[in-house]
Coordinates of C-alpha atoms in Angstrom, one line a residue:
X80 CA -6.1 -11.8 -10.4
X81 CA -2.7 -11.8 -12.0
X82 CA 0.5 -12.0 -10.1
X83 CA 3.3 -10.5 -12.2
X84 CA 7.0 -11.1 -12.0
X85 CA 8.8 -8.3 -10.2
X86 CA 12.0 -7.2 -11.9
X87 CA 15.2 -7.6 -9.8
X88 CA 18.1 -5.1 -9.8
X89 CA 20.2 -4.7 -11.9
X90 CA 17.6 -5.2 -14.6
X91 CA 17.9 -2.2 -17.0
X92 CA 14.1 -1.9 -17.2
X93 CA 14.1 -0.6 -13.6
X94 CA 15.9 2.5 -14.9
X95 CA 13.3 3.4 -17.4
X96 CA 11.4 6.7 -17.0
X97 CA 7.7 6.1 -16.8
X98 CA 5.2 7.8 -19.2
X99 CA 2.1 9.8 -18.2
X100 CA -1.2 7.9 -18.3
X101 CA -4.1 9.3 -20.3
X102 CA -7.7 9.4 -19.3
X103 CA -10.1 7.8 -19.5
X104 CA -8.1 4.8 -18.5
X105 CA -7.8 2.0 -21.0
X106 CA -8.8 -1.5 -20.0
X107 CA -5.1 -2.4 -20.1
X108 CA -4.3 0.3 -17.5
X109 CA -7.2 -0.8 -15.3
X110 CA -5.9 -4.4 -15.5
X111 CA -2.3 -3.0 -14.7
X112 CA -3.7 -1.4 -11.5
X113 CA -5.3 -4.7 -10.4
X114 CA -2.2 -6.7 -11.2
X115 CA 0.0 -4.2 -9.3
X116 CA -2.2 -4.6 -6.2
X117 CA -2.3 -8.4 -6.5
X118 CA 1.4 -8.6 -7.0
X119 CA 2.2 -6.2 -4.1
X120 CA 0.0 -8.2 -1.7
X121 CA 1.4 -11.5 -2.9
X122 CA 5.0 -10.4 -2.5
X123 CA 4.2 -9.1 0.2
X124 CA 5.1 -5.4 0.2
X125 CA 3.8 -1.9 1.1
X126 CA 4.1 -0.5 -2.4
X127 CA 4.7 -1.3 -6.0
X128 CA 5.4 0.8 -9.1
X129 CA 4.5 -0.2 -12.6
X130 CA 8.1 0.0 -13.7
X131 CA 8.9 -2.8 -11.2
X132 CA 6.9 -5.2 -13.3
X133 CA 8.3 -3.8 -16.6
X134 CA 5.5 -1.5 -17.5
X135 CA 6.7 2.1 -17.9
X136 CA 3.5 4.0 -16.9
X137 CA 3.2 6.6 -14.1
X138 CA 1.1 4.3 -11.9
X139 CA 1.9 2.9 -8.4
X140 CA 0.0 1.4 -5.5
X141 CA 0.6 1.5 -1.8
X142 CA -1.0 0.0 1.3
X143 CA 0.9 1.0 4.4
X144 CA -1.8 -0.4 6.7
X145 CA -1.2 -3.9 5.2
X146 CA 2.3 -4.1 6.8
X147 CA 2.0 -1.7 9.7
X148 CA 3.1 -2.5 13.2
X149 CA -0.5 -2.3 14.4
X150 CA -2.0 -4.6 11.8
X151 CA 0.1 -7.4 10.4
X152 CA -1.2 -9.0 7.2
X153 CA -0.5 -12.5 8.5
X154 CA -2.2 -12.2 11.8
X155 CA -5.8 -12.9 12.9
X156 CA -6.1 -9.3 14.0
X157 CA -5.7 -8.1 10.5
X158 CA -9.1 -9.4 9.5
X159 CA -8.3 -8.7 5.9
X160 CA -8.0 -4.9 6.5
X161 CA -6.5 -3.2 3.6
X162 CA -6.1 0.4 2.6
X163 CA -5.1 0.2 -1.1
X164 CA -4.1 3.6 -2.6
X165 CA -3.7 4.0 -6.4
X166 CA -1.5 6.8 -7.6
X167 CA -1.7 7.9 -11.2
X168 CA 0.6 10.5 -12.7
X169 CA 1.9 11.5 -9.2
X170 CA 4.0 14.6 -8.8
X171 CA 5.5 16.2 -5.7
X172 CA 4.6 19.9 -5.5
X173 CA 6.5 20.4 -2.3
X174 CA 9.0 18.6 -0.1
X175 CA 10.1 19.7 3.4
X176 CA 13.6 20.8 4.2
X177 CA 13.4 18.7 7.4
X178 CA 14.8 15.2 6.7
X179 CA 14.0 11.9 8.2
X180 CA 15.9 8.6 8.1
X181 CA 14.0 5.3 7.7
X182 CA 15.2 1.8 7.0
X183 CA 14.1 0.9 3.5
X184 CA 13.9 -2.3 1.5
X185 CA 12.5 -3.0 -1.9
X186 CA 10.8 -5.8 -3.7
X187 CA 13.2 -5.2 -6.6
X188 CA 16.3 -5.4 -4.3
X189 CA 15.2 -8.4 -2.2
X190 CA 16.6 -9.0 1.3
X191 CA 18.6 -5.8 1.3
X192 CA 17.9 -2.9 3.7
X193 CA 19.5 0.4 4.5
X194 CA 18.7 3.7 6.1
X195 CA 17.8 6.4 3.6
X196 CA 17.3 10.0 4.4
X197 CA 14.4 11.7 2.7
X198 CA 12.2 14.8 3.2
X199 CA 10.1 14.2 6.3
X200 CA 6.9 15.6 4.7
X201 CA 5.6 16.1 1.2
X202 CA 2.7 17.6 -0.8
X203 CA 1.6 15.4 -3.6
X204 CA -0.7 15.9 -6.6
X205 CA -2.1 12.8 -8.3
X206 CA -5.1 11.4 -10.1
X207 CA -7.4 8.6 -9.1
X208 CA -8.8 5.9 -11.3
X209 CA -11.8 8.2 -12.3
X210 CA -9.4 10.9 -13.5
X211 CA -10.1 13.2 -10.5
X212 CA -7.1 15.2 -9.4
X213 CA -6.1 15.3 -5.7
X214 CA -3.6 17.2 -3.7
X215 CA -2.6 16.3 -0.1
X216 CA 0.2 16.5 2.4
X217 CA 1.8 13.3 3.8
X218 CA 4.4 12.7 6.5
X219 CA 6.1 9.9 8.3
X220 CA 6.1 6.4 6.8
X221 CA 3.5 7.3 4.2
X222 CA 5.7 10.1 2.9
X223 CA 8.7 7.7 2.7
X224 CA 6.7 5.0 0.9
X225 CA 5.4 7.6 -1.7
X226 CA 8.9 8.9 -2.3
X227 CA 10.3 5.4 -2.6
X228 CA 7.6 4.2 -5.1
X229 CA 7.6 7.4 -7.2
X230 CA 11.4 7.2 -7.4
X231 CA 10.8 4.0 -9.4
X232 CA 8.8 5.9 -11.9
X233 CA 11.8 8.1 -12.5
X234 CA 14.2 5.1 -12.8
X235 CA 15.7 5.4 -9.3
X236 CA 16.1 2.8 -6.6
X237 CA 16.6 3.4 -2.9
X238 CA 20.2 2.1 -3.2
X239 CA 21.0 5.2 -5.3
X240 CA 20.9 7.2 -2.0
X241 CA 23.7 5.0 -0.6
X242 CA 27.4 5.4 -0.8
X243 CA 29.1 4.1 -4.0
X244 CA 30.7 1.2 -2.0
X245 CA 27.4 0.1 -0.3
X246 CA 25.6 0.4 -3.6
X247 CA 28.2 -1.7 -5.4
X248 CA 28.1 -4.4 -2.7
X249 CA 24.3 -4.7 -3.0
X250 CA 24.5 -4.7 -6.8
X251 CA 27.1 -7.5 -6.7
X252 CA 24.8 -9.5 -4.4
X253 CA 21.9 -9.0 -6.7
X254 CA 23.9 -10.1 -9.7
X255 CA 24.8 -13.4 -7.9
X256 CA 21.2 -13.9 -6.9
X257 CA 20.1 -13.2 -10.6
X258 CA 22.6 -15.8 -11.9
X259 CA 21.5 -18.4 -9.4
X260 CA 17.8 -17.8 -10.4
X261 CA 18.5 -18.2 -14.2

């Protein structure tokens, strides 16, 4: 178990474009996947992309059950339930024209939230840890979480969808937070 430091905006590494992962997975990539999961659960969050810990590979993890309304991770009802998903070399093959707005936050932009409009449904192609390719449709919060995490792999943050004024205000807050932490 290794908890990694999560990069905080405006760290330039968050803007790196991630590289495709080759199969079979190296031991380093297998360890990266485990570290991503451990770090996400520790934070706690519903997703984490490798670029958020400074590793520019096309790998992300999500677990929307972990933080869902029905099963809170810090409650007795959770009973340790987890639904970890590993996404390697993900690509959207379709996005709906219908849009949906959700309040988003980000582990790399702590304590900042804003409504972001994204396609309401998506079709995704990705690989699992064994190198098997999958394709499936997602909607609702799962679609939002996937788009949010995979934006990270392309060097984008949820604040990029906000007005320039709102984005600048959040960036200034993060710069102050960064200065206080160093």
